Amino acid sequence: MKVLVIGNGGREHALAWKLKESKSVDKIYMARGNGGTEDFCENLDIDPTDIEKLLAFAVENKIDLTVVGPEDPLCAGIVDAFNEKGLRVFGPNKACARFEKSKEFTKIFLEKYSIPTAKYKSFESYDHAEKGLEEFSYPLVVKADGLCFGKGVIICRDRDEAVDALEKIFKDKIFGDQGNTVVIEEFLTGEEASVLCLVSNNKLFPLERAKDHKQIFDGDKGPNTGGVGTYSPVSASPKLEKNLEKIYKQIEDGLNKEGLHYSGILFVGFMIEDDMPKVLEFNVRFGDPETEVLMPRLDVDLYELLNKTIDGKLERDDIRWKDETCLTVIMCSGGYPGSYEKGKLIEGLDKVDKDIIVFHNGTKKTDDLYTNGGRVLSITALGKNLEEARKKAYDNVERISFEGAYYRKDIGSK
């Protein structure tokens, strides 16, 4: 079987790496892939958002399964376009992808079906939003409504910071048209957790949880990023499990009542306090870096799992996990998530232990390997417990270098 994986980050690298294990998969194409995926895949010079070219390639090469990594092509309707040509593709259709395309759409859904979430209001102008701040206490959260590559959420400690955030989004247009609508939310306290759910014919099948570290500096300080480290599994009390299951059922009921047909991944971001979860956000694709710790722990054939999901035949027993902890530390370019330079020579990968998995987030290979993004490498380790996985990962991070390299020192330390 031939598989096409769309995307070029660590998430897509991890998916392709896991698909390669399948006895059913003979060939993997990546669009565009990165400096790490070309070692075992054929990288294609096709932009992940160029649906027309991707579709033409899939038809011409008789691709058996396409797996869509990033949100942009999903929100643009790539699944609908492939389905119209009778091609098998893993991911939600355009109607369901609105859960990521619009934070306002998600908040309306959550409120309509009584799913626990933060109090919010949405605004379409600076003046109305600035006045709306009076309805909230501090800290609060300002969110650009659209796709902002994980950077559209600003935590504001006082009114001055909130006004500044609104000015940057509405007046300075730092997120372009993705900030034409702004959602203001109450600030939730607790422990943040991510749950990726396979969704098969509107039925949710939660994968094991991962703990993501989003802020750039140690101690969860500094601006938000797309995620700079994570580990799995994350334990939960029986009370929390029961409350999570209730939310999954509410989501299923909501999908059915809205007449949606969801197939693919639903990423649910939670804030949990005293075993009471509230939904922070929905995303409609595999999380990054969560995928980098889930794929090494997954103890089944990913190709078969995705096909069962598409066919509406998935059962809970189809999903099994290794009894190990996995942790990944992301090495970033200096300056990320702000401005940073690309093209820095990466050295030391030949010194990494054989049982360490290095997923490439933003690299490019010519004669040598160079940085090509804000998040560069995910150094991933399996261990019998969190402490062992953490030690193995950090021991190997120290062997890798490039100019300006930065990484958090406290991933998995809590």
Short mmCIF file of N, CA and C in Angstrom, two decimals, residues 127-271:
data_model
loop_
_atom_site.label_atom_id
_atom_site.label_comp_id
_atom_site.label_asym_id
_atom_site.label_seq_id
_atom_site.Cartn_x
_atom_site.Cartn_y
_atom_site.Cartn_z
N ASP A 127 -13.42 48.67 19.61
CA ASP A 127 -14.19 49.47 20.56
C ASP A 127 -15.10 48.60 21.42
N HIS A 128 -15.82 47.68 20.78
CA HIS A 128 -16.71 46.80 21.53
C HIS A 128 -15.92 45.87 22.46
N ALA A 129 -14.80 45.36 21.98
CA ALA A 129 -13.99 44.46 22.81
C ALA A 129 -13.40 45.21 24.01
N GLU A 130 -12.92 46.42 23.76
CA GLU A 130 -12.33 47.22 24.84
C GLU A 130 -13.36 47.50 25.92
N LYS A 131 -14.58 47.80 25.50
CA LYS A 131 -15.66 48.03 26.46
C LYS A 131 -16.05 46.73 27.16
N GLY A 132 -15.98 45.61 26.43
CA GLY A 132 -16.36 44.31 26.97
C GLY A 132 -15.45 43.82 28.08
N LEU A 133 -14.25 44.40 28.17
CA LEU A 133 -13.33 44.01 29.23
C LEU A 133 -13.93 44.25 30.62
N GLU A 134 -14.88 45.18 30.70
CA GLU A 134 -15.51 45.51 31.98
C GLU A 134 -16.26 44.31 32.58
N GLU A 135 -16.63 43.35 31.74
CA GLU A 135 -17.41 42.20 32.19
C GLU A 135 -16.53 41.07 32.76
N PHE A 136 -15.21 41.26 32.73
CA PHE A 136 -14.29 40.21 33.17
C PHE A 136 -13.38 40.72 34.27
N SER A 137 -12.93 39.79 35.10
CA SER A 137 -11.91 40.10 36.08
C SER A 137 -10.56 39.63 35.53
N TYR A 138 -9.48 39.93 36.25
CA TYR A 138 -8.13 39.59 35.78
C TYR A 138 -7.48 38.56 36.68
N PRO A 139 -6.61 37.72 36.08
CA PRO A 139 -6.24 37.71 34.66
C PRO A 139 -7.38 37.21 33.78
N LEU A 140 -7.27 37.51 32.48
CA LEU A 140 -8.22 37.01 31.49
C LEU A 140 -7.44 36.57 30.26
N VAL A 141 -8.16 35.99 29.30
CA VAL A 141 -7.51 35.46 28.11
C VAL A 141 -8.12 36.12 26.87
N VAL A 142 -7.27 36.61 26.00
CA VAL A 142 -7.70 37.18 24.71
C VAL A 142 -7.26 36.22 23.61
N LYS A 143 -8.23 35.81 22.78
CA LYS A 143 -7.94 34.85 21.72
C LYS A 143 -8.35 35.39 20.36
N ALA A 144 -7.44 35.36 19.40
CA ALA A 144 -7.83 35.60 18.00
C ALA A 144 -8.65 34.41 17.54
N ASP A 145 -9.74 34.68 16.83
CA ASP A 145 -10.71 33.63 16.51
C ASP A 145 -10.14 32.55 15.59
N GLY A 146 -9.29 32.91 14.64
CA GLY A 146 -8.90 31.99 13.58
C GLY A 146 -7.62 31.23 13.85
N LEU A 147 -7.04 30.69 12.77
CA LEU A 147 -5.83 29.88 12.85
C LEU A 147 -4.61 30.78 13.03
N CYS A 148 -3.87 30.54 14.09
CA CYS A 148 -2.70 31.38 14.38
C CYS A 148 -1.48 30.54 14.76
N PHE A 149 -1.45 29.28 14.31
CA PHE A 149 -0.30 28.41 14.55
C PHE A 149 0.03 28.29 16.03
N GLY A 150 -1.01 28.21 16.88
CA GLY A 150 -0.80 28.02 18.30
C GLY A 150 -0.37 29.27 19.05
N LYS A 151 -0.37 30.44 18.37
CA LYS A 151 0.13 31.66 19.00
C LYS A 151 -0.96 32.72 19.18
N GLY A 152 -2.20 32.36 18.94
CA GLY A 152 -3.28 33.35 18.98
C GLY A 152 -3.92 33.53 20.33
N VAL A 153 -3.30 33.02 21.39
CA VAL A 153 -3.85 33.10 22.74
C VAL A 153 -2.93 33.95 23.60
N ILE A 154 -3.50 35.02 24.20
CA ILE A 154 -2.70 35.95 25.01
C ILE A 154 -3.31 36.04 26.41
N ILE A 155 -2.52 35.69 27.42
CA ILE A 155 -2.96 35.78 28.81
C ILE A 155 -2.62 37.18 29.32
N CYS A 156 -3.62 37.88 29.84
CA CYS A 156 -3.46 39.27 30.25
C CYS A 156 -3.67 39.40 31.76
N ARG A 157 -2.67 39.95 32.45
CA ARG A 157 -2.73 40.03 33.91
C ARG A 157 -3.49 41.25 34.41
N ASP A 158 -3.63 42.28 33.57
CA ASP A 158 -4.36 43.49 33.99
C ASP A 158 -4.95 44.16 32.76
N ARG A 159 -5.65 45.25 32.99
CA ARG A 159 -6.35 45.93 31.90
C ARG A 159 -5.36 46.46 30.84
N ASP A 160 -4.23 46.98 31.28
CA ASP A 160 -3.26 47.52 30.32
C ASP A 160 -2.81 46.44 29.34
N GLU A 161 -2.53 45.24 29.86
CA GLU A 161 -2.12 44.15 28.97
C GLU A 161 -3.25 43.72 28.05
N ALA A 162 -4.47 43.73 28.56
CA ALA A 162 -5.62 43.34 27.73
C ALA A 162 -5.85 44.34 26.61
N VAL A 163 -5.77 45.62 26.92
CA VAL A 163 -5.94 46.66 25.90
C VAL A 163 -4.83 46.54 24.86
N ASP A 164 -3.61 46.30 25.32
CA ASP A 164 -2.48 46.14 24.40
C ASP A 164 -2.71 44.95 23.46
N ALA A 165 -3.22 43.83 24.01
CA ALA A 165 -3.50 42.65 23.18
C ALA A 165 -4.56 42.95 22.13
N LEU A 166 -5.61 43.65 22.53
CA LEU A 166 -6.68 44.01 21.59
C LEU A 166 -6.17 44.94 20.50
N GLU A 167 -5.31 45.88 20.87
CA GLU A 167 -4.74 46.80 19.87
C GLU A 167 -3.88 46.05 18.86
N LYS A 168 -3.08 45.10 19.36
CA LYS A 168 -2.22 44.34 18.45
C LYS A 168 -3.03 43.50 17.48
N ILE A 169 -4.14 42.92 17.97
CA ILE A 169 -4.95 42.04 17.10
C ILE A 169 -5.81 42.85 16.15
N PHE A 170 -6.55 43.84 16.68
CA PHE A 170 -7.50 44.58 15.84
C PHE A 170 -6.83 45.67 15.01
N LYS A 171 -5.89 46.41 15.61
CA LYS A 171 -5.31 47.57 14.92
C LYS A 171 -4.01 47.23 14.18
N ASP A 172 -3.10 46.53 14.87
CA ASP A 172 -1.83 46.18 14.22
C ASP A 172 -1.96 44.96 13.33
N LYS A 173 -3.07 44.21 13.47
CA LYS A 173 -3.36 43.03 12.63
C LYS A 173 -2.23 42.01 12.67
N ILE A 174 -1.74 41.71 13.89
CA ILE A 174 -0.61 40.77 14.00
C ILE A 174 -0.99 39.37 13.54
N PHE A 175 -2.28 39.06 13.55
CA PHE A 175 -2.74 37.77 13.05
C PHE A 175 -3.53 37.92 11.74
N GLY A 176 -3.46 39.08 11.10
CA GLY A 176 -4.17 39.30 9.85
C GLY A 176 -5.67 39.13 10.02
N ASP A 177 -6.31 38.56 9.01
CA ASP A 177 -7.76 38.35 9.05
C ASP A 177 -8.18 37.31 10.08
N GLN A 178 -7.21 36.50 10.56
CA GLN A 178 -7.55 35.50 11.58
C GLN A 178 -7.96 36.18 12.90
N GLY A 179 -7.69 37.48 13.01
CA GLY A 179 -8.06 38.21 14.21
C GLY A 179 -9.21 39.17 14.01
N ASN A 180 -9.99 38.99 12.95
CA ASN A 180 -11.15 39.87 12.72
C ASN A 180 -12.20 39.73 13.81
N THR A 181 -12.25 38.55 14.42
CA THR A 181 -13.09 38.32 15.59
C THR A 181 -12.19 37.93 16.74
N VAL A 182 -12.50 38.45 17.92
CA VAL A 182 -11.72 38.14 19.12
C VAL A 182 -12.64 37.55 20.18
N VAL A 183 -12.16 36.50 20.84
CA VAL A 183 -12.88 35.90 21.95
C VAL A 183 -12.15 36.29 23.24
N ILE A 184 -12.90 36.87 24.19
CA ILE A 184 -12.36 37.16 25.51
C ILE A 184 -12.95 36.14 26.48
N GLU A 185 -12.06 35.50 27.26
CA GLU A 185 -12.48 34.43 28.17
C GLU A 185 -11.98 34.70 29.58
N GLU A 186 -12.71 34.13 30.54
CA GLU A 186 -12.18 34.12 31.89
C GLU A 186 -10.95 33.21 31.94
N PHE A 187 -10.05 33.50 32.83
CA PHE A 187 -8.83 32.72 32.99
C PHE A 187 -9.11 31.54 33.92
N LEU A 188 -8.83 30.35 33.44
CA LEU A 188 -9.04 29.15 34.23
C LEU A 188 -7.74 28.74 34.91
N THR A 189 -7.84 28.27 36.14
CA THR A 189 -6.67 27.78 36.86
C THR A 189 -6.74 26.26 36.95
N GLY A 190 -5.60 25.64 37.19
CA GLY A 190 -5.54 24.20 37.30
C GLY A 190 -4.39 23.63 36.50
N GLU A 191 -4.51 22.37 36.16
CA GLU A 191 -3.49 21.66 35.39
C GLU A 191 -3.99 21.46 33.97
N GLU A 192 -3.19 21.88 33.01
CA GLU A 192 -3.59 21.73 31.61
C GLU A 192 -3.27 20.32 31.13
N ALA A 193 -4.16 19.74 30.35
CA ALA A 193 -3.95 18.40 29.81
C ALA A 193 -4.54 18.32 28.41
N SER A 194 -3.93 17.50 27.59
CA SER A 194 -4.38 17.32 26.21
C SER A 194 -4.84 15.89 26.00
N VAL A 195 -5.96 15.73 25.32
CA VAL A 195 -6.44 14.40 24.96
C VAL A 195 -6.73 14.37 23.47
N LEU A 196 -6.06 13.46 22.78
CA LEU A 196 -6.34 13.22 21.37
C LEU A 196 -7.35 12.08 21.28
N CYS A 197 -8.41 12.31 20.54
CA CYS A 197 -9.44 11.29 20.38
C CYS A 197 -9.56 10.90 18.92
N LEU A 198 -9.45 9.62 18.63
CA LEU A 198 -9.87 9.14 17.33
C LEU A 198 -11.39 9.26 17.29
N VAL A 199 -11.92 9.78 16.20
CA VAL A 199 -13.37 9.93 16.07
C VAL A 199 -13.82 9.13 14.85
N SER A 200 -14.65 8.12 15.12
CA SER A 200 -15.11 7.22 14.07
C SER A 200 -16.63 7.30 14.02
N ASN A 201 -17.15 7.91 12.94
CA ASN A 201 -18.59 8.08 12.78
C ASN A 201 -19.20 8.74 14.02
N ASN A 202 -18.59 9.85 14.46
CA ASN A 202 -19.04 10.69 15.59
C ASN A 202 -18.81 10.06 16.96
N LYS A 203 -18.20 8.89 17.04
CA LYS A 203 -17.92 8.27 18.33
C LYS A 203 -16.47 8.53 18.71
N LEU A 204 -16.26 9.01 19.94
CA LEU A 204 -14.92 9.37 20.40
C LEU A 204 -14.22 8.20 21.08
N PHE A 205 -12.97 7.99 20.70
CA PHE A 205 -12.10 6.98 21.30
C PHE A 205 -10.85 7.68 21.82
N PRO A 206 -10.84 8.07 23.10
CA PRO A 206 -9.70 8.83 23.64
C PRO A 206 -8.41 8.00 23.61
N LEU A 207 -7.35 8.62 23.14
CA LEU A 207 -6.02 8.04 23.25
C LEU A 207 -5.48 8.40 24.64
N GLU A 208 -4.36 7.82 25.01
CA GLU A 208 -3.82 8.15 26.32
C GLU A 208 -3.37 9.61 26.37
N ARG A 209 -3.49 10.19 27.54
CA ARG A 209 -3.25 11.62 27.69
C ARG A 209 -1.76 11.95 27.65
N ALA A 210 -1.51 13.20 27.27
CA ALA A 210 -0.16 13.74 27.26
C ALA A 210 -0.16 15.09 27.95
N LYS A 211 0.92 15.42 28.61
CA LYS A 211 1.09 16.72 29.25
C LYS A 211 1.98 17.58 28.39
N ASP A 212 1.42 18.68 27.86
CA ASP A 212 2.15 19.57 26.98
C ASP A 212 2.68 20.77 27.78
N HIS A 213 3.86 21.23 27.41
CA HIS A 213 4.44 22.44 28.00
C HIS A 213 4.45 23.50 26.90
N LYS A 214 3.57 24.49 27.01
CA LYS A 214 3.39 25.45 25.92
C LYS A 214 4.25 26.70 26.05
N GLN A 215 4.48 27.17 27.26
CA GLN A 215 5.22 28.42 27.40
C GLN A 215 6.72 28.18 27.21
N ILE A 216 7.40 29.18 26.69
CA ILE A 216 8.75 28.99 26.20
C ILE A 216 9.79 28.84 27.31
N PHE A 217 9.55 29.44 28.47
CA PHE A 217 10.57 29.43 29.51
C PHE A 217 10.24 28.44 30.63
N ASP A 218 11.27 28.02 31.36
CA ASP A 218 11.10 27.13 32.50
C ASP A 218 10.08 27.71 33.49
N GLY A 219 9.39 26.80 34.18
CA GLY A 219 8.40 27.25 35.15
C GLY A 219 7.12 27.76 34.52
N ASP A 220 6.88 27.38 33.26
CA ASP A 220 5.68 27.82 32.53
C ASP A 220 5.59 29.34 32.50
N LYS A 221 6.67 29.97 32.08
CA LYS A 221 6.72 31.43 31.96
C LYS A 221 7.00 31.82 30.52
N GLY A 222 6.68 33.09 30.21
CA GLY A 222 6.94 33.59 28.87
C GLY A 222 5.79 33.34 27.93
N PRO A 223 5.94 33.74 26.67
CA PRO A 223 4.85 33.63 25.69
C PRO A 223 4.54 32.17 25.32
N ASN A 224 3.31 31.96 24.87
CA ASN A 224 2.90 30.64 24.40
C ASN A 224 3.61 30.27 23.11
N THR A 225 3.80 28.99 22.92
CA THR A 225 4.39 28.44 21.69
C THR A 225 3.44 27.37 21.16
N GLY A 226 3.87 26.71 20.12
CA GLY A 226 3.12 25.55 19.64
C GLY A 226 3.31 24.33 20.52
N GLY A 227 4.18 24.44 21.54
CA GLY A 227 4.49 23.32 22.44
C GLY A 227 5.98 23.00 22.35
N VAL A 228 6.65 22.97 23.51
CA VAL A 228 8.11 22.78 23.50
C VAL A 228 8.55 21.56 24.30
N GLY A 229 7.61 20.70 24.64
CA GLY A 229 7.96 19.46 25.32
C GLY A 229 6.70 18.80 25.85
N THR A 230 6.76 17.48 26.01
CA THR A 230 5.57 16.77 26.47
C THR A 230 5.96 15.39 26.97
N TYR A 231 5.04 14.78 27.71
CA TYR A 231 5.24 13.39 28.12
C TYR A 231 3.90 12.68 28.23
N SER A 232 3.96 11.36 28.19
CA SER A 232 2.77 10.51 28.29
C SER A 232 3.20 9.17 28.89
N PRO A 233 2.35 8.52 29.71
CA PRO A 233 0.97 8.88 30.04
C PRO A 233 0.90 9.85 31.19
N VAL A 234 -0.34 10.35 31.44
CA VAL A 234 -0.65 11.22 32.56
C VAL A 234 -1.75 10.53 33.36
N SER A 235 -1.50 10.32 34.64
CA SER A 235 -2.47 9.58 35.46
C SER A 235 -3.71 10.42 35.74
N ALA A 236 -4.80 9.74 36.08
CA ALA A 236 -6.06 10.41 36.39
C ALA A 236 -6.80 9.62 37.45
N SER A 237 -7.49 10.33 38.32
CA SER A 237 -8.29 9.69 39.36
C SER A 237 -9.56 9.11 38.75
N PRO A 238 -10.20 8.16 39.42
CA PRO A 238 -11.49 7.64 38.92
C PRO A 238 -12.53 8.74 38.74
N LYS A 239 -12.53 9.74 39.63
CA LYS A 239 -13.49 10.84 39.49
C LYS A 239 -13.23 11.64 38.22
N LEU A 240 -11.97 11.92 37.95
CA LEU A 240 -11.64 12.66 36.73
C LEU A 240 -12.00 11.84 35.50
N GLU A 241 -11.69 10.55 35.50
CA GLU A 241 -12.04 9.70 34.36
C GLU A 241 -13.54 9.75 34.09
N LYS A 242 -14.33 9.68 35.14
CA LYS A 242 -15.79 9.72 34.99
C LYS A 242 -16.25 11.05 34.40
N ASN A 243 -15.66 12.15 34.87
CA ASN A 243 -16.03 13.46 34.35
C ASN A 243 -15.61 13.65 32.90
N LEU A 244 -14.44 13.11 32.55
CA LEU A 244 -14.00 13.18 31.15
C LEU A 244 -14.93 12.38 30.24
N GLU A 245 -15.30 11.18 30.68
CA GLU A 245 -16.21 10.35 29.88
C GLU A 245 -17.54 11.06 29.65
N LYS A 246 -18.01 11.79 30.65
CA LYS A 246 -19.25 12.54 30.49
C LYS A 246 -19.11 13.59 29.40
N ILE A 247 -17.97 14.28 29.38
CA ILE A 247 -17.74 15.30 28.36
C ILE A 247 -17.65 14.68 26.97
N TYR A 248 -16.96 13.53 26.85
CA TYR A 248 -16.88 12.87 25.54
C TYR A 248 -18.28 12.54 25.02
N LYS A 249 -19.15 12.06 25.92
CA LYS A 249 -20.52 11.71 25.52
C LYS A 249 -21.28 12.96 25.10
N GLN A 250 -21.08 14.08 25.79
CA GLN A 250 -21.74 15.33 25.41
C GLN A 250 -21.28 15.79 24.02
N ILE A 251 -20.00 15.62 23.75
CA ILE A 251 -19.49 15.99 22.43
C ILE A 251 -20.13 15.12 21.35
N GLU A 252 -20.17 13.81 21.59
CA GLU A 252 -20.81 12.89 20.63
C GLU A 252 -22.25 13.28 20.37
N ASP A 253 -22.99 13.57 21.43
CA ASP A 253 -24.40 13.96 21.27
C ASP A 253 -24.51 15.24 20.47
N GLY A 254 -23.61 16.20 20.75
CA GLY A 254 -23.63 17.46 20.02
C GLY A 254 -23.35 17.27 18.54
N LEU A 255 -22.37 16.44 18.21
CA LEU A 255 -22.05 16.18 16.80
C LEU A 255 -23.27 15.59 16.08
N ASN A 256 -23.92 14.63 16.72
CA ASN A 256 -25.09 13.99 16.11
C ASN A 256 -26.24 14.98 15.94
N LYS A 257 -26.50 15.79 16.96
CA LYS A 257 -27.62 16.74 16.88
C LYS A 257 -27.36 17.86 15.88
N GLU A 258 -26.09 18.18 15.65
CA GLU A 258 -25.75 19.21 14.67
C GLU A 258 -25.75 18.66 13.25
N GLY A 259 -25.93 17.36 13.11
CA GLY A 259 -25.93 16.75 11.77
C GLY A 259 -24.55 16.70 11.14
N LEU A 260 -23.51 16.73 11.97
CA LEU A 260 -22.14 16.65 11.47
C LEU A 260 -21.73 15.19 11.34
N HIS A 261 -20.79 14.93 10.42
CA HIS A 261 -20.22 13.58 10.30
C HIS A 261 -18.73 13.70 10.52
N TYR A 262 -18.30 13.41 11.74
CA TYR A 262 -16.90 13.61 12.11
C TYR A 262 -16.15 12.29 12.01
N SER A 263 -15.05 12.34 11.26
CA SER A 263 -14.15 11.20 11.15
C SER A 263 -12.73 11.74 11.12
N GLY A 264 -11.89 11.24 12.04
CA GLY A 264 -10.51 11.73 12.09
C GLY A 264 -10.05 11.85 13.51
N ILE A 265 -9.39 12.96 13.81
CA ILE A 265 -8.89 13.24 15.16
C ILE A 265 -9.58 14.48 15.71
N LEU A 266 -9.98 14.42 16.96
CA LEU A 266 -10.41 15.60 17.68
C LEU A 266 -9.48 15.77 18.88
N PHE A 267 -8.78 16.87 18.89
CA PHE A 267 -7.85 17.19 19.96
C PHE A 267 -8.60 18.07 20.96
N VAL A 268 -8.71 17.60 22.21
CA VAL A 268 -9.42 18.36 23.23
C VAL A 268 -8.41 18.85 24.26
N GLY A 269 -8.33 20.17 24.40
CA GLY A 269 -7.48 20.75 25.42
C GLY A 269 -8.31 21.03 26.67
N PHE A 270 -7.85 20.53 27.82
CA PHE A 270 -8.58 20.68 29.08
C PHE A 270 -7.78 21.50 30.08
N MET A 271 -8.50 22.19 30.96
CA MET A 271 -7.93 22.68 32.20
C MET A 271 -8.64 21.93 33.32
#
